Coordinates of C-alpha atoms and ligand atoms in Angstrom, one line a residue:
X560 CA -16.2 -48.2 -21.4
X561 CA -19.7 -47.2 -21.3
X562 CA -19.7 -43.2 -20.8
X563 CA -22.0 -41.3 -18.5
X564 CA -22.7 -38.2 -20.2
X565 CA -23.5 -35.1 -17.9
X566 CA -21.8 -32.3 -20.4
X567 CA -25.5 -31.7 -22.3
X568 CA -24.3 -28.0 -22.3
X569 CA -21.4 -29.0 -24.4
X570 CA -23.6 -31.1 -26.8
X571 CA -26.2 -33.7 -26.7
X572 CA -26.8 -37.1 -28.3
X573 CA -29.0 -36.8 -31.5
X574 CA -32.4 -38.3 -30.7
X575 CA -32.7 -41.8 -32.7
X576 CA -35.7 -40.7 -33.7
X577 CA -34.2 -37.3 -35.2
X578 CA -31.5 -39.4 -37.1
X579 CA -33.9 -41.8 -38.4
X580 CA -36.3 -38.5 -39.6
X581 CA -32.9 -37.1 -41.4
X582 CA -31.7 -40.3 -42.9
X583 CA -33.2 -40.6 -46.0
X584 CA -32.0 -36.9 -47.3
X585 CA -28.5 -38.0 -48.0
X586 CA -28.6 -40.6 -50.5
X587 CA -32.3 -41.2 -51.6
X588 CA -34.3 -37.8 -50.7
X589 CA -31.1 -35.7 -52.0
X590 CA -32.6 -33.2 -54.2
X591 CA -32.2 -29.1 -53.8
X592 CA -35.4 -27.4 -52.2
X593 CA -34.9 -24.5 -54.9
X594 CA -35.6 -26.9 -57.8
X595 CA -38.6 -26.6 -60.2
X596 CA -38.9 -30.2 -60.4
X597 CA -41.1 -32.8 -58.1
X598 CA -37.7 -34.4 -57.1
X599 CA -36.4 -31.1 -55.0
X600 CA -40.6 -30.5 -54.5
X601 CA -40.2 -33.1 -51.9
X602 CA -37.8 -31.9 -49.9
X603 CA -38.9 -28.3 -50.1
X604 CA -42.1 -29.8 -47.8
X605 CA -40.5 -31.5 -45.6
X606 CA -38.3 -28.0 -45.0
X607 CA -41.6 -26.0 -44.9
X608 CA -42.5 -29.4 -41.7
X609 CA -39.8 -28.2 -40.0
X610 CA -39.9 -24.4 -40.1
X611 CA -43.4 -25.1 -39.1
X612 CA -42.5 -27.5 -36.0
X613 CA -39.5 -24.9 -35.3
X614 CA -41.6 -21.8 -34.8
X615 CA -44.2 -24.4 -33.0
X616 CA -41.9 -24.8 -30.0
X617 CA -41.1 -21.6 -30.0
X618 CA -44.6 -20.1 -30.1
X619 CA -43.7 -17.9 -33.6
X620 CA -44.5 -18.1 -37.1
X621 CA -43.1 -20.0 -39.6
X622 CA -42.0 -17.0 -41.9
X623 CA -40.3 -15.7 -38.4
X624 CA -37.2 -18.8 -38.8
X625 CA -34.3 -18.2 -40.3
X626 CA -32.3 -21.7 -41.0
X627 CA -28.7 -21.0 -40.3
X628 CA -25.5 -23.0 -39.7
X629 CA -24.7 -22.4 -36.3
X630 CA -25.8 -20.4 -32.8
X631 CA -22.7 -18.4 -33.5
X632 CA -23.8 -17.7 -37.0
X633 CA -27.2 -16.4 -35.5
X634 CA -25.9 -14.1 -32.8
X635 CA -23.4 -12.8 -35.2
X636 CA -26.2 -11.8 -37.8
X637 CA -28.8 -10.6 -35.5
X638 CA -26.0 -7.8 -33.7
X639 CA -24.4 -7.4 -37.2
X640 CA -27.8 -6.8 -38.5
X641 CA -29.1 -4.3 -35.9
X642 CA -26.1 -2.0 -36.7
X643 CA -27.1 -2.1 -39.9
X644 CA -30.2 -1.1 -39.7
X645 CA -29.9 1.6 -37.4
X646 CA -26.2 3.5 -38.3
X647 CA -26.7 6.3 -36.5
X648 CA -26.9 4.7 -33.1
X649 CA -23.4 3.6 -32.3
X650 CA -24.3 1.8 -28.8
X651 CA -24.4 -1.4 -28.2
X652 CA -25.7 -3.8 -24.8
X653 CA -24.6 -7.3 -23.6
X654 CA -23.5 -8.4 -20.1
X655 CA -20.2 -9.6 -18.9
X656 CA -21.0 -13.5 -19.1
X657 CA -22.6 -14.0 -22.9
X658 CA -21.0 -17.0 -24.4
X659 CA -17.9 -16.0 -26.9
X660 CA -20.6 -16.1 -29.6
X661 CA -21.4 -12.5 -29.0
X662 CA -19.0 -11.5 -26.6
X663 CA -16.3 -11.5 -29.0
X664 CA -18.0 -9.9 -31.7
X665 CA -19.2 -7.2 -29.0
X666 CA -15.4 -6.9 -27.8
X667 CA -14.6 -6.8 -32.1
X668 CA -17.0 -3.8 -31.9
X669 CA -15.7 -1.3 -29.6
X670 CA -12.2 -1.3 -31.1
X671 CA -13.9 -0.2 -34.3
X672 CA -15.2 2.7 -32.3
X673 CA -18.7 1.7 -30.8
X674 CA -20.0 2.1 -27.5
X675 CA -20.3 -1.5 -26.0
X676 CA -21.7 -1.7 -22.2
X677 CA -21.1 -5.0 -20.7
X678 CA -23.4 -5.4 -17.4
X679 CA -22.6 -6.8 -14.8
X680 CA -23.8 -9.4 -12.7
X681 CA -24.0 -10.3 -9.0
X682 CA -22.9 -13.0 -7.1
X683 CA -24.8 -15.4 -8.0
X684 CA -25.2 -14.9 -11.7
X685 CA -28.0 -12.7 -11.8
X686 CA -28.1 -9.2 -14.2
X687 CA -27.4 -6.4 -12.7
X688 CA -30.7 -4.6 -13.9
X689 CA -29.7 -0.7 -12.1
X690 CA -26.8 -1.0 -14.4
X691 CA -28.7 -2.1 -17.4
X692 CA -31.9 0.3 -17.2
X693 CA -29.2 3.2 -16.7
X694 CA -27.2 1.8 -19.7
X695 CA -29.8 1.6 -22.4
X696 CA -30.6 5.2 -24.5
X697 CA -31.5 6.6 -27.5
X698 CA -28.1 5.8 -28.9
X699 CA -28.7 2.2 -28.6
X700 CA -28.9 0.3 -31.8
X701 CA -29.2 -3.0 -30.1
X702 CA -28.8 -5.5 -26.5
X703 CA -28.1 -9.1 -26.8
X704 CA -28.5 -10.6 -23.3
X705 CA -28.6 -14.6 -23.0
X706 CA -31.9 -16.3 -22.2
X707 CA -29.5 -18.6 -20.0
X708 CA -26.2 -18.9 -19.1
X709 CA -24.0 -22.3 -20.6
X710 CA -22.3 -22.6 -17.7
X711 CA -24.3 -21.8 -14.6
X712 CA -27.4 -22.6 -15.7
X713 CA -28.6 -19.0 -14.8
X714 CA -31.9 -17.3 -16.3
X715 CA -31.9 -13.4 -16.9
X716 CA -35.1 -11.9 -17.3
X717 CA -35.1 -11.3 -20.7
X718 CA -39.3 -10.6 -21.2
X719 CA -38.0 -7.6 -19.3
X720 CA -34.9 -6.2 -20.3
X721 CA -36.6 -6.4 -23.8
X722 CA -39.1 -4.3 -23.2
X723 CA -36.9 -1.7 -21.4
X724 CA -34.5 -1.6 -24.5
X725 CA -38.1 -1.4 -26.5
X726 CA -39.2 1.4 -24.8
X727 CA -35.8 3.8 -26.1
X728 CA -36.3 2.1 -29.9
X729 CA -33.4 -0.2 -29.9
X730 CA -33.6 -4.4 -31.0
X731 CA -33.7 -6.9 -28.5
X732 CA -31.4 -10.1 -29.3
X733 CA -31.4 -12.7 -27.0
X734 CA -29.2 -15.8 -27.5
X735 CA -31.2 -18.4 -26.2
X736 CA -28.8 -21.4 -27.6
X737 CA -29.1 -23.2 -24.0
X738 CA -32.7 -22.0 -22.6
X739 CA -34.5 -23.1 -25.8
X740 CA -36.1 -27.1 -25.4
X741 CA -35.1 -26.3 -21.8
X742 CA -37.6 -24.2 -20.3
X743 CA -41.1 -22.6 -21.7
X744 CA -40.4 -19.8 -24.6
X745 CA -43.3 -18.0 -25.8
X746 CA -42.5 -15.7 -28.8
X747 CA -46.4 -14.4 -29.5
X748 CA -46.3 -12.9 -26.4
X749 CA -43.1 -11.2 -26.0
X750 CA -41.0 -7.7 -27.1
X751 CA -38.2 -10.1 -28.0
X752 CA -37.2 -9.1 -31.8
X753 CA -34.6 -11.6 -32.6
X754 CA -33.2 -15.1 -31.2
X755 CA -30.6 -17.7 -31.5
X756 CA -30.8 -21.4 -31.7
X757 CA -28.4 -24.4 -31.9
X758 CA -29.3 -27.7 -32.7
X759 CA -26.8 -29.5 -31.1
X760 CA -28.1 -28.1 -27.7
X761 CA -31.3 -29.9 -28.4
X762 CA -30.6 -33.6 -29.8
X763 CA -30.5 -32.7 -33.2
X764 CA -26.9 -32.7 -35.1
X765 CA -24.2 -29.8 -35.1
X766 CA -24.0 -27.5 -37.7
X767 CA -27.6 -26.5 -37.7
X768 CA -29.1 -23.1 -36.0
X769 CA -32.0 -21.0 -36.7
X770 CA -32.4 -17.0 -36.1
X771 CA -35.5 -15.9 -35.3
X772 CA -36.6 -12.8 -36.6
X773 CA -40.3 -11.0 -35.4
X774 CA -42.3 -10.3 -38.2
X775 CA -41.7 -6.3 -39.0
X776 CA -38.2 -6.2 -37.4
X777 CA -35.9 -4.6 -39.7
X778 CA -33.5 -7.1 -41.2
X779 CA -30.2 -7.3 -43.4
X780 CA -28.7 -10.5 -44.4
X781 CA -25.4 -12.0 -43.0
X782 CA -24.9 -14.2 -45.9
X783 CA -25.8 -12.8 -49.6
X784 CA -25.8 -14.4 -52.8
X785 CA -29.1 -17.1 -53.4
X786 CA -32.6 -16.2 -53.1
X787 CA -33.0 -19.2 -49.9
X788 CA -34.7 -18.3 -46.4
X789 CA -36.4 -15.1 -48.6
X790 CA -33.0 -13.9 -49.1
X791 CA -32.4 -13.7 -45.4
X792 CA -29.4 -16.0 -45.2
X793 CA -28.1 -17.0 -49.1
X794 CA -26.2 -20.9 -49.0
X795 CA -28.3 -23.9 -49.9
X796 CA -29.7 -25.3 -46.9
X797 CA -28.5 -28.0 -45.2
X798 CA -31.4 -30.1 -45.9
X799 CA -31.1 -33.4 -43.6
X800 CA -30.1 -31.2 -40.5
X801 CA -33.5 -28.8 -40.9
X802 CA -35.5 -31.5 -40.7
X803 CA -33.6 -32.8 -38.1
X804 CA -34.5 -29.7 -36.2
X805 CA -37.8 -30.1 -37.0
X806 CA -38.0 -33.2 -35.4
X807 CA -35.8 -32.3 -32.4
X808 CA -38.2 -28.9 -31.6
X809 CA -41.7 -31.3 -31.9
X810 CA -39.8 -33.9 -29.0
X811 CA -38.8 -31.1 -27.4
X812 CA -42.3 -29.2 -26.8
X813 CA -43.0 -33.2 -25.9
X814 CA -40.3 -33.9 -23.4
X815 CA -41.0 -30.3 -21.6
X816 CA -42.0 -31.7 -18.5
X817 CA -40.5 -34.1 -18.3
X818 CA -37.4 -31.4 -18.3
X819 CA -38.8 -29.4 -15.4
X820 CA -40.2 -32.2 -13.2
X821 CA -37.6 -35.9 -13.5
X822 CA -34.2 -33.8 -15.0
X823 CA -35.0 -31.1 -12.3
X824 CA -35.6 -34.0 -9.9
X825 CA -32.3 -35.6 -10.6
X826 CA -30.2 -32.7 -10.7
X827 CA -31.6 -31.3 -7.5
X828 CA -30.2 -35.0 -5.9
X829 CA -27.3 -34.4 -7.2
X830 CA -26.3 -31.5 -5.9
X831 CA -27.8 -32.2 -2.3
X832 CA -26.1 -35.1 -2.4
X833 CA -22.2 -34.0 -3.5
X834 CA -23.3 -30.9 -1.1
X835 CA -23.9 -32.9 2.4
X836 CA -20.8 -35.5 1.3
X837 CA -18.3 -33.0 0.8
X838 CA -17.0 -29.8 2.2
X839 CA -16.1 -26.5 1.7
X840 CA -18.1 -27.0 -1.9
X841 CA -20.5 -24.1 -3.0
X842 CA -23.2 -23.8 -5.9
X843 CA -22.2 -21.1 -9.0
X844 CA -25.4 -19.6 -9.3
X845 CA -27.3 -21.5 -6.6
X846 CA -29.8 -18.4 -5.2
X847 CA -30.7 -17.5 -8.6
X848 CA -33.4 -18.9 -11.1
X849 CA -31.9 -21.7 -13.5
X850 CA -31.9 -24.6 -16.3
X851 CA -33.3 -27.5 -14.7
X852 CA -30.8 -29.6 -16.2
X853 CA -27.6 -27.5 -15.1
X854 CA -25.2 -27.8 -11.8
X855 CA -22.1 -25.8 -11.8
X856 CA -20.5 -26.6 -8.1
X857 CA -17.2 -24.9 -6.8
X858 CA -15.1 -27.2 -4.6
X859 CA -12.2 -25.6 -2.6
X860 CA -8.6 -26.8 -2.5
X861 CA -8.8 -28.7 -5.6
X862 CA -8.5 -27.7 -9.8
X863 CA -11.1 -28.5 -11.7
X864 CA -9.4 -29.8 -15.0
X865 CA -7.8 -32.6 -12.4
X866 CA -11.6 -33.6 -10.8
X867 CA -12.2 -33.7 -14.7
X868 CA -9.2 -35.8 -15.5
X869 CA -10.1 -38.3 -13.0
X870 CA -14.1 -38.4 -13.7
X871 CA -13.3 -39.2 -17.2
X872 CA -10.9 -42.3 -16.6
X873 CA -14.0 -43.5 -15.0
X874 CA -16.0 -43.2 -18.3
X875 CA -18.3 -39.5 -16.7
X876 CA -18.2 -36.5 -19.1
X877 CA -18.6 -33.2 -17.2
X878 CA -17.0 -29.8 -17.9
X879 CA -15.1 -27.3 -16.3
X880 CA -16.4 -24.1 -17.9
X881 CA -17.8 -23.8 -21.2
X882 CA -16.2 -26.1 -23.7
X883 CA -14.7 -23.5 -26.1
X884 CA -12.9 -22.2 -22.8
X885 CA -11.4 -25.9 -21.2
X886 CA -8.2 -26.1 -22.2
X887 CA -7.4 -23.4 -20.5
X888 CA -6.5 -22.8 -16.9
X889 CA -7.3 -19.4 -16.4
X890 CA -10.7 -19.9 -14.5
X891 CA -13.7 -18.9 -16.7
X892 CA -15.0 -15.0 -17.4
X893 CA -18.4 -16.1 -16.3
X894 CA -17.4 -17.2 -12.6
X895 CA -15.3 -14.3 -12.5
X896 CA -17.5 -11.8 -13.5
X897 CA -19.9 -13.2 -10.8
X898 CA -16.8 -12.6 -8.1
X899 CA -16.3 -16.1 -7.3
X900 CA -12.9 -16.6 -5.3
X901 CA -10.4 -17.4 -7.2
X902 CA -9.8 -20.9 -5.2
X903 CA -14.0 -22.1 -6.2
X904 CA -13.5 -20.8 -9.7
X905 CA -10.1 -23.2 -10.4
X906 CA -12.4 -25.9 -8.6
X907 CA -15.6 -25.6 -10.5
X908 CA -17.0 -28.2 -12.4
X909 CA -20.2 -28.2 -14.8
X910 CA -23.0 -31.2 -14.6
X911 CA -25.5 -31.0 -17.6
X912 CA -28.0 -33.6 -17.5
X913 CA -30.5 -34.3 -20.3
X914 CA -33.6 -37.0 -20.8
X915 CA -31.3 -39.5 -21.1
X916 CA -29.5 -39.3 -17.8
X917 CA -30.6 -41.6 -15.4
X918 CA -30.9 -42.4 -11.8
X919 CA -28.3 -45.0 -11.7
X920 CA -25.8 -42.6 -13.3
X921 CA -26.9 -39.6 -10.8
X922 CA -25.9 -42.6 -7.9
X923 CA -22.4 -43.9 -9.4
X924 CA -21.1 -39.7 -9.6
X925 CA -22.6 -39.0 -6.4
X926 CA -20.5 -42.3 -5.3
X927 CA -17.3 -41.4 -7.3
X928 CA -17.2 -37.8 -6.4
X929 CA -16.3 -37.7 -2.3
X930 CA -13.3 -40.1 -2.9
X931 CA -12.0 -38.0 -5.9
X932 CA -12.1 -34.8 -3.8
X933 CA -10.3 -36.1 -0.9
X934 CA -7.4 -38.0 -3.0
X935 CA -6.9 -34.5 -4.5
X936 CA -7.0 -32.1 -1.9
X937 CA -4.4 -35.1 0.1
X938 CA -2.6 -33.9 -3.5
X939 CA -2.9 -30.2 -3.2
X940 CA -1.1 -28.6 -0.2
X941 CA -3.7 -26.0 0.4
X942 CA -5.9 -29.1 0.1
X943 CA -3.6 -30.6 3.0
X944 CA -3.3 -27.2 5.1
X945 CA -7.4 -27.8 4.2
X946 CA -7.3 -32.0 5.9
X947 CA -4.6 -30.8 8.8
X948 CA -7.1 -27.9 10.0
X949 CA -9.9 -30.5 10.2
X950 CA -8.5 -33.1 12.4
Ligands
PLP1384 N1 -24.4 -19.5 -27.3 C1 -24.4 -20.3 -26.2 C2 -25.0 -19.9 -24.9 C3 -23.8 -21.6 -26.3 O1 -23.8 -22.4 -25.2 C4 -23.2 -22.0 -27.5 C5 -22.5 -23.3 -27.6 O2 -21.8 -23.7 -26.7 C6 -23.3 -21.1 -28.6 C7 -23.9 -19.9 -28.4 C8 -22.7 -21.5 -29.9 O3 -23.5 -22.4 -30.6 P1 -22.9 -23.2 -31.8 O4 -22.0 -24.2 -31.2 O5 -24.1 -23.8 -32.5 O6 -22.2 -22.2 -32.7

């Protein structure tokens, strides 16, 4: 069965054209970067390529990337790093709907005896920015707030927030793991100190993230040992998947607008079109600003993992949450957090498109869907309280 992949948020097909770019550093190109000799001299420019094509897309300077494993990896050593660096201040920002990546660690923090202030967020996804100004002080040694939110597709307005938390001395981190190849990111022009990548967001493979760190930002290492990255994260790199990166960020700056205008296009028709065929169905997030390859839609009566069960025997990926959350049937921390009802929340589902989607696949979900709601609310006996009320 031929899938239709509309979980992009979850992880995206590597671009042929980033496979074929990492290819030859397995078995032929295989050297180490570190090496003296012309054998690891090869590789070590092709690295230098890609740091250069990373901090392209990302409007930076090479010497501002870090190469790490993971987006998790980066968000834990930018927050690990801050405290660090400032050990007197013994306060630390994020908001109620970061990805476990930094929620965890934040949540790790306060039990060993920081000051953690989640902020909230309104209905529809959007920072509460009251709460935030108020939060941030002179005791803050760092906020981490997402560029975007994995499962609503929901910007924050993090040019802002940074230079608030600038203004009282603390570092900005912003995990940007899902805004980054997505929408416009501008690092020259910007109080942003540090920011997380993942590869695997952006067509290149897993296992590859970056950190970005501003030039002058205090920093202390996550991983020591080796002198790679300038002794900013010890390991030897993983060779193939940098340049794979490299690759990925120079299609992405490419495939921009292609993003904002045809992906927008088609997601936009697909939630007008599940929205007129079926009822009592509502958008996560759908006032604010968001990803324009993200739909998160509630539908009443119904539980999501079942809509999921039943899209996937007909060959279409989607999600019910974030990945690292399905499996689970206790609706998502983000949704509630944003006060959705506890009836949407069970019944949300998460559409990620990408450049690859395509209009045929946009029609056969927005065929597949209507029928799949109906047999399960029949199924559900609020759903049948629900079909009883209507006729
Ligand atoms: N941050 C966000 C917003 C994400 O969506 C993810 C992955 O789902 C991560 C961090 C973690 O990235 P990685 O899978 O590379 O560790």
């Amino acid at each position: 069965m031929k899938e239709i992949y509309l979980d992009n948020n979850a992880t995206t097909k590597v671009d042929e054209a980033v496979f074929e770019e990492m290819r030859p550093y397995f078995c032929e190109l295989y050297g180490n970067p570190s090496s003296m000799h012309f054998f690891g001299g090869q590789v070590q420019g092709k690295v230098v390529e890609a740091r250069n094509r990373v901090a392209a897309l990302l409007g930076a300077s090479p010497e501002e990337i870090i190469f790490t494993a993971c987006g998790t990896e980066s968000d834990n050593a930018a927050i690990r790093s801050a405290l660090e660096v400032f050990p007197d201040r013994r306060h630390v920002i994020t908001s109620r709907v970061e990805h476990p990546a930094v929620l965890t660690q934040c949540r790790n923090l306060s039990q060993k005896g920081y000051r953690v202030s989640e902020i909230g967020v309104d209905g529809e996804g959007r920072l509460n920015m009251d709460e935030y100004k108020a939060a941030v002080d002179t005791d803050t040694a760092v906020v981490s707030l997402m560029w975007a939110n994995n499962e609503t597709g929901v910007i924050f307005p993090v040019e802002e927030a940074a230079a608030i938390a600038k203004a009282k001395g603390a570092l900005f981190h912003t995990d940007a793991v899902q805004a980054v190849g997505k929408i416009p990111i501008d690092m020259a022009h910007s109080d942003v100190d540090m920011l997380s990548i993942s590869g695997h967001k952006l067509h290149a493979p897993k296992g590859i993230g970056v950190l970005y760190v501003r030039r002058g930002t205090p920093y202390r290492p996550f991983l020591v040992g080796g002198h790679q990255e300038k002794s900013r994260r010890a390991g030897t790199e993983n060779t193939a998947a940098i340049i794979a990166l490299g690759k990925a960020c120079e299609l992405a700056a490419q495939q921009m607008s292609f993003e904002n205008t045809q992906v927008r296009a088609m997601r936009d028709r697909l939630q007008s079109a599940l929205m007129e065929a079926i009822p009592h169905a509502r958008i996560n997030g759908g006032l604010a600003d968001r990803l324009p390859n993200t739909l998160s839609i509630a539908f009443e009566f119904v539980e999501g993992e079942s809509i999921l069960m039943l899209l996937s025997e007909l060959g279409v990926c989607a999600s019910s949450g974030s990945a690292c959350t399905s499996g689970s049937l206790e609706p998502s921390h983000v949704l509630r957090a944003m006060g959705v009802p506890f009836t949407c929340a069970h019944g949300s589902v998460r559409f990620s498109l990408s450049r690859y989607t395509t209009d045929a696949e946009i029609d056969r979900v927005v065929r597949e869907m209507p029928p799949i709601i109906d047999r399960l609310r029949q199924m559900s006996p609020f759903g049948r309280e629900y079909l009883k009320a209507k006729v």
